[in-house]
PDB file of C-alpha atoms in Angstrom:
ATOM      1  CA  MET Y   1      65.337  78.382 -59.733  1.00 42.00           C
ATOM      2  CA  TYR Y   2      68.924  77.290 -59.934  1.00 47.00           C
ATOM      3  CA  ALA Y   3      71.209  76.728 -56.981  1.00 47.00           C
ATOM      4  CA  THR Y   4      72.981  79.976 -56.315  1.00 51.00           C
ATOM      5  CA  GLY Y   5      76.670  80.296 -55.670  1.00 55.00           C
ATOM      6  CA  ASN Y   6      77.604  77.136 -57.547  1.00 68.00           C
ATOM      7  CA  LYS Y   7      80.351  78.206 -59.962  1.00 76.00           C
ATOM      8  CA  LYS Y   8      80.190  74.835 -61.720  1.00 81.00           C
ATOM      9  CA  MET Y   9      76.814  75.863 -63.102  1.00 89.00           C
ATOM     10  CA  LEU Y  10      78.029  79.216 -64.389  1.00 93.00           C
ATOM     11  CA  ASN Y  11      78.355  78.140 -68.019  1.00 91.00           C
ATOM     12  CA  MET Y  12      74.810  76.738 -68.030  1.00 92.00           C
ATOM     13  CA  LEU Y  13      73.453  79.911 -66.446  1.00 95.00           C
ATOM     14  CA  ILE Y  14      75.247  82.017 -69.058  1.00 95.00           C
ATOM     15  CA  LEU Y  15      73.751  79.798 -71.758  1.00 94.00           C
ATOM     16  CA  GLU Y  16      70.270  80.345 -70.288  1.00 91.00           C
ATOM     17  CA  ILE Y  17      70.847  84.106 -70.333  1.00 94.00           C
ATOM     18  CA  LEU Y  18      72.023  83.988 -73.953  1.00 94.00           C
ATOM     19  CA  LYS Y  19      68.942  81.957 -74.904  1.00 90.00           C
ATOM     20  CA  GLU Y  20      66.578  84.318 -73.123  1.00 87.00           C
ATOM     21  CA  TYR Y  21      68.094  87.748 -73.807  1.00 92.00           C
ATOM     22  CA  SER Y  22      70.131  87.574 -77.009  1.00 90.00           C
ATOM     23  CA  ASP Y  23      69.680  87.162 -80.725  1.00 85.00           C
ATOM     24  CA  GLN Y  24      71.104  88.658 -83.888  1.00 85.00           C
ATOM     25  CA  ASP Y  25      69.518  92.019 -83.077  1.00 87.00           C
ATOM     26  CA  HIS Y  26      70.199  91.963 -79.324  1.00 89.00           C
ATOM     27  CA  HIS Y  27      73.812  91.466 -78.289  1.00 94.00           C
ATOM     28  CA  LEU Y  28      74.899  91.327 -74.650  1.00 95.00           C
ATOM     29  CA  THR Y  29      78.068  92.794 -73.196  1.00 95.00           C
ATOM     30  CA  GLN Y  30      80.019  91.051 -70.438  1.00 94.00           C
ATOM     31  CA  GLN Y  31      78.697  93.609 -67.952  1.00 95.00           C
ATOM     32  CA  GLU Y  32      75.099  92.961 -69.009  1.00 96.00           C
ATOM     33  CA  ILE Y  33      75.623  89.208 -68.583  1.00 95.00           C
ATOM     34  CA  ILE Y  34      77.130  89.790 -65.131  1.00 95.00           C
ATOM     35  CA  LYS Y  35      74.122  91.936 -64.138  1.00 96.00           C
ATOM     36  CA  LEU Y  36      71.645  89.348 -65.434  1.00 95.00           C
ATOM     37  CA  LEU Y  37      73.477  86.559 -63.590  1.00 95.00           C
ATOM     38  CA  GLN Y  38      73.142  88.544 -60.380  1.00 93.00           C
ATOM     39  CA  LEU Y  39      69.555  89.589 -61.010  1.00 94.00           C
ATOM     40  CA  ASN Y  40      68.185  86.241 -62.218  1.00 92.00           C
ATOM     41  CA  TYR Y  41      70.283  83.741 -60.277  1.00 92.00           C
ATOM     42  CA  GLY Y  42      72.042  85.622 -57.485  1.00 91.00           C
ATOM     43  CA  MET Y  43      75.359  84.539 -59.036  1.00 90.00           C
ATOM     44  CA  GLU Y  44      78.449  86.712 -58.680  1.00 90.00           C
ATOM     45  CA  CYS Y  45      81.217  86.526 -61.271  1.00 91.00           C
ATOM     46  CA  ASP Y  46      83.726  88.693 -63.099  1.00 92.00           C
ATOM     47  CA  ARG Y  47      84.197  89.454 -66.792  1.00 91.00           C
ATOM     48  CA  ARG Y  48      87.023  86.904 -67.164  1.00 94.00           C
ATOM     49  CA  SER Y  49      84.707  84.163 -65.923  1.00 93.00           C
ATOM     50  CA  VAL Y  50      82.062  85.214 -68.431  1.00 94.00           C
ATOM     51  CA  LYS Y  51      84.514  85.014 -71.330  1.00 94.00           C
ATOM     52  CA  ALA Y  52      86.032  81.710 -70.156  1.00 94.00           C
ATOM     53  CA  ASN Y  53      82.610  80.115 -69.797  1.00 95.00           C
ATOM     54  CA  ILE Y  54      81.453  81.369 -73.183  1.00 94.00           C
ATOM     55  CA  LEU Y  55      84.596  79.891 -74.733  1.00 94.00           C
ATOM     56  CA  SER Y  56      83.763  76.601 -72.994  1.00 94.00           C
ATOM     57  CA  LEU Y  57      80.256  76.708 -74.435  1.00 95.00           C
ATOM     58  CA  LYS Y  58      81.707  77.322 -77.889  1.00 94.00           C
ATOM     59  CA  GLU Y  59      83.975  74.289 -77.426  1.00 94.00           C
ATOM     60  CA  LEU Y  60      80.871  72.254 -76.613  1.00 93.00           C
ATOM     61  CA  GLY Y  61      79.403  73.246 -79.984  1.00 93.00           C
ATOM     62  CA  TYR Y  62      77.169  76.205 -79.181  1.00 93.00           C
ATOM     63  CA  GLU Y  63      77.368  78.854 -81.871  1.00 92.00           C
ATOM     64  CA  ILE Y  64      77.957  82.061 -79.947  1.00 94.00           C
ATOM     65  CA  SER Y  65      79.066  85.239 -81.657  1.00 93.00           C
ATOM     66  CA  MET Y  66      81.671  87.237 -79.765  1.00 92.00           C
ATOM     67  CA  ASP Y  67      81.728  90.163 -82.198  1.00 88.00           C
ATOM     68  CA  ASP Y  68      80.333  93.408 -80.789  1.00 90.00           C
ATOM     69  CA  GLY Y  69      78.912  91.646 -77.722  1.00 92.00           C
ATOM     70  CA  TYR Y  70      77.657  88.107 -77.287  1.00 94.00           C
ATOM     71  CA  TYR Y  71      74.634  86.396 -78.772  1.00 92.00           C
ATOM     72  CA  LEU Y  72      73.448  82.891 -79.472  1.00 89.00           C
ATOM     73  CA  MET Y  73      73.605  82.510 -83.238  1.00 88.00           C
ATOM     74  CA  GLU Y  74      71.643  79.292 -83.723  1.00 83.00           C
ATOM     75  CA  ARG Y  75      68.510  77.925 -82.106  1.00 80.00           C
ATOM     76  CA  ASP Y  76      66.483  74.768 -82.540  1.00 80.00           C
ATOM     77  CA  PHE Y  77      63.721  76.730 -84.288  1.00 83.00           C
ATOM     78  CA  GLU Y  78      63.724  79.936 -86.290  1.00 84.00           C
ATOM     79  CA  ASP Y  79      61.085  82.482 -85.270  1.00 82.00           C
ATOM     80  CA  ALA Y  80      59.200  81.936 -88.544  1.00 84.00           C
ATOM     81  CA  GLU Y  81      59.075  78.177 -87.875  1.00 88.00           C
ATOM     82  CA  LEU Y  82      57.725  78.783 -84.378  1.00 87.00           C
ATOM     83  CA  ARG Y  83      55.050  81.116 -85.733  1.00 87.00           C
ATOM     84  CA  MET Y  84      54.009  78.464 -88.246  1.00 87.00           C
ATOM     85  CA  LEU Y  85      53.808  75.794 -85.523  1.00 89.00           C
ATOM     86  CA  ILE Y  86      51.811  78.105 -83.245  1.00 86.00           C
ATOM     87  CA  ASP Y  87      49.361  78.820 -86.072  1.00 83.00           C
ATOM     88  CA  ALA Y  88      49.021  75.095 -86.757  1.00 86.00           C
ATOM     89  CA  VAL Y  89      48.183  74.483 -83.095  1.00 85.00           C
ATOM     90  CA  LEU Y  90      45.817  77.462 -82.960  1.00 81.00           C
ATOM     91  CA  PHE Y  91      43.726  76.270 -85.862  1.00 79.00           C
ATOM     92  CA  SER Y  92      43.833  72.571 -85.094  1.00 79.00           C
ATOM     93  CA  ASN Y  93      40.470  71.161 -84.074  1.00 77.00           C
ATOM     94  CA  SER Y  94      41.950  67.878 -82.845  1.00 77.00           C
ATOM     95  CA  MET Y  95      42.849  69.176 -79.378  1.00 77.00           C
ATOM     96  CA  THR Y  96      41.127  71.042 -76.592  1.00 79.00           C
ATOM     97  CA  THR Y  97      41.599  74.764 -76.050  1.00 78.00           C
ATOM     98  CA  LYS Y  98      43.557  74.039 -72.864  1.00 81.00           C
ATOM     99  CA  GLN Y  99      45.901  71.647 -74.697  1.00 83.00           C
ATOM    100  CA  ALA Y 100      46.402  74.203 -77.482  1.00 83.00           C
ATOM    101  CA  LYS Y 101      47.303  76.938 -74.991  1.00 84.00           C
ATOM    102  CA  THR Y 102      49.726  74.631 -73.169  1.00 87.00           C
ATOM    103  CA  ILE Y 103      51.482  73.642 -76.399  1.00 87.00           C
ATOM    104  CA  ILE Y 104      51.665  77.266 -77.561  1.00 85.00           C
ATOM    105  CA  GLU Y 105      53.303  78.273 -74.264  1.00 85.00           C
ATOM    106  CA  LYS Y 106      55.867  75.491 -74.709  1.00 88.00           C
ATOM    107  CA  LEU Y 107      56.568  76.651 -78.266  1.00 89.00           C
ATOM    108  CA  LYS Y 108      57.048  80.246 -77.099  1.00 86.00           C
ATOM    109  CA  LYS Y 109      59.735  79.048 -74.684  1.00 84.00           C
ATOM    110  CA  GLN Y 110      61.770  77.725 -77.605  1.00 83.00           C
ATOM    111  CA  SER Y 111      62.781  81.272 -78.486  1.00 82.00           C
ATOM    112  CA  ASN Y 112      63.717  84.377 -76.533  1.00 80.00           C
ATOM    113  CA  ARG Y 113      61.817  87.157 -74.821  1.00 81.00           C
ATOM    114  CA  TYR Y 114      61.722  89.255 -78.003  1.00 79.00           C
ATOM    115  CA  PHE Y 115      59.838  86.531 -79.896  1.00 80.00           C
ATOM    116  CA  THR Y 116      57.446  86.061 -76.981  1.00 73.00           C
ATOM    117  CA  ALA Y 117      56.649  89.776 -77.083  1.00 72.00           C
ATOM    118  CA  LYS Y 118      55.906  89.546 -80.825  1.00 72.00           C
ATOM    119  CA  VAL Y 119      53.364  86.754 -80.304  1.00 73.00           C
ATOM    120  CA  SER Y 120      51.813  88.001 -77.060  1.00 65.00           C
ATOM    121  CA  HIS Y 121      48.560  88.638 -78.935  1.00 62.00           C
ATOM    122  CA  VAL Y 122      48.113  84.887 -79.400  1.00 65.00           C
ATOM    123  CA  SER Y 123      47.007  84.396 -75.800  1.00 56.00           C
ATOM    124  CA  ASN Y 124      44.362  87.118 -76.237  1.00 48.00           C
ATOM    125  CA  LEU Y 125      42.695  85.558 -79.255  1.00 51.00           C
ATOM    126  CA  PRO Y 126      39.043  84.603 -78.914  1.00 53.00           C
ATOM    127  CA  GLU Y 127      38.239  80.950 -78.315  1.00 59.00           C
ATOM    128  CA  LEU Y 128      38.605  79.072 -81.575  1.00 58.00           C
ATOM    129  CA  HIS Y 129      36.778  75.854 -82.346  1.00 57.00           C
ATOM    130  CA  HIS Y 130      38.743  73.069 -80.729  1.00 58.00           C
ATOM    131  CA  GLY Y 131      37.832  69.493 -80.070  1.00 60.00           C
ATOM    132  CA  ASP Y 132      36.730  68.366 -76.644  1.00 60.00           C
ATOM    133  CA  ASN Y 133      38.400  64.951 -76.552  1.00 63.00           C
ATOM    134  CA  THR Y 134      41.242  65.317 -74.058  1.00 61.00           C
ATOM    135  CA  GLN Y 135      42.491  61.798 -74.766  1.00 68.00           C
ATOM    136  CA  LEU Y 136      42.952  62.309 -78.514  1.00 65.00           C
ATOM    137  CA  LEU Y 137      46.648  63.255 -78.358  1.00 64.00           C
ATOM    138  CA  TYR Y 138      47.405  60.212 -76.227  1.00 73.00           C
ATOM    139  CA  VAL Y 139      45.447  57.925 -78.566  1.00 75.00           C
ATOM    140  CA  LEU Y 140      47.310  59.338 -81.564  1.00 72.00           C
ATOM    141  CA  ASP Y 141      50.618  58.759 -79.764  1.00 74.00           C
ATOM    142  CA  THR Y 142      49.662  55.144 -79.031  1.00 81.00           C
ATOM    143  CA  ILE Y 143      48.660  54.603 -82.664  1.00 79.00           C
ATOM    144  CA  ASN Y 144      51.956  56.111 -83.821  1.00 76.00           C
ATOM    145  CA  ASP Y 145      53.885  53.780 -81.488  1.00 82.00           C
ATOM    146  CA  ALA Y 146      51.984  50.773 -82.826  1.00 83.00           C
ATOM    147  CA  ILE Y 147      52.705  51.772 -86.419  1.00 83.00           C
ATOM    148  CA  SER Y 148      56.410  52.265 -85.760  1.00 82.00           C
ATOM    149  CA  GLU Y 149      56.550  48.841 -84.058  1.00 86.00           C
ATOM    150  CA  ARG Y 150      54.598  47.339 -86.978  1.00 86.00           C
ATOM    151  CA  LYS Y 151      51.788  46.111 -84.738  1.00 86.00           C
ATOM    152  CA  LYS Y 152      48.181  45.589 -85.753  1.00 84.00           C
ATOM    153  CA  ILE Y 153      45.650  48.130 -84.615  1.00 83.00           C
ATOM    154  CA  ILE Y 154      42.108  47.102 -83.772  1.00 83.00           C
ATOM    155  CA  PHE Y 155      39.332  49.643 -83.357  1.00 76.00           C
ATOM    156  CA  ARG Y 156      36.250  48.819 -81.331  1.00 79.00           C
ATOM    157  CA  VAL Y 157      33.285  51.122 -81.541  1.00 76.00           C
ATOM    158  CA  ALA Y 158      31.024  51.225 -78.525  1.00 73.00           C
ATOM    159  CA  ALA Y 159      27.363  50.366 -79.086  1.00 66.00           C
ATOM    160  CA  ASP Y 160      26.058  53.695 -77.781  1.00 61.00           C
ATOM    161  CA  VAL Y 161      28.251  55.560 -80.282  1.00 52.00           C
ATOM    162  CA  ASN Y 162      26.688  53.585 -83.143  1.00 51.00           C
ATOM    163  CA  ASN Y 163      23.213  54.325 -81.797  1.00 53.00           C
ATOM    164  CA  LYS Y 164      23.966  58.047 -81.750  1.00 53.00           C
ATOM    165  CA  LYS Y 165      25.154  57.913 -85.355  1.00 52.00           C
ATOM    166  CA  THR Y 166      22.033  56.007 -86.384  1.00 49.00           C
ATOM    167  CA  LYS Y 167      19.757  58.479 -84.585  1.00 51.00           C
ATOM    168  CA  ASN Y 168      21.507  61.422 -86.254  1.00 52.00           C
ATOM    169  CA  ARG Y 169      21.004  59.922 -89.728  1.00 50.00           C
ATOM    170  CA  ASN Y 170      17.258  59.427 -89.232  1.00 44.00           C
TER     171      ASN Y 170
END
């Protein structure tokens, strides 16, 4: 939760509201923004403050449409890109089910509430086949770091792992 009553944070709170509640199909009026500021953050402001802070956000480089209400025009990811990433995580067998669910929740937060509603079925999917090695993502990250730093990578295979492979072949 954000500190309430701090007018210096107003532009960031308005940005959060635009991220969460607006898109090309869902424009917000000044009055709706004022109500959401009060409801979500306990922040009081007037319509002039809303417009001034949105203009400040535009000066900072945020693409905000002011035609027929306000909405955030550009996001880091398009909804179709997020769906593709969520599907890639869902069907990846290189991570645990818990890791997949955590990553999917993080991806959902990259869009607004309307996208989240469209992909709500994802959390209700049956358990898919996922790996059980919780350290795999961290190992892959370490390998990636070594490659980018042009370091040698040495793999050591434990003796009991080799014995299991030999037993399975026989």
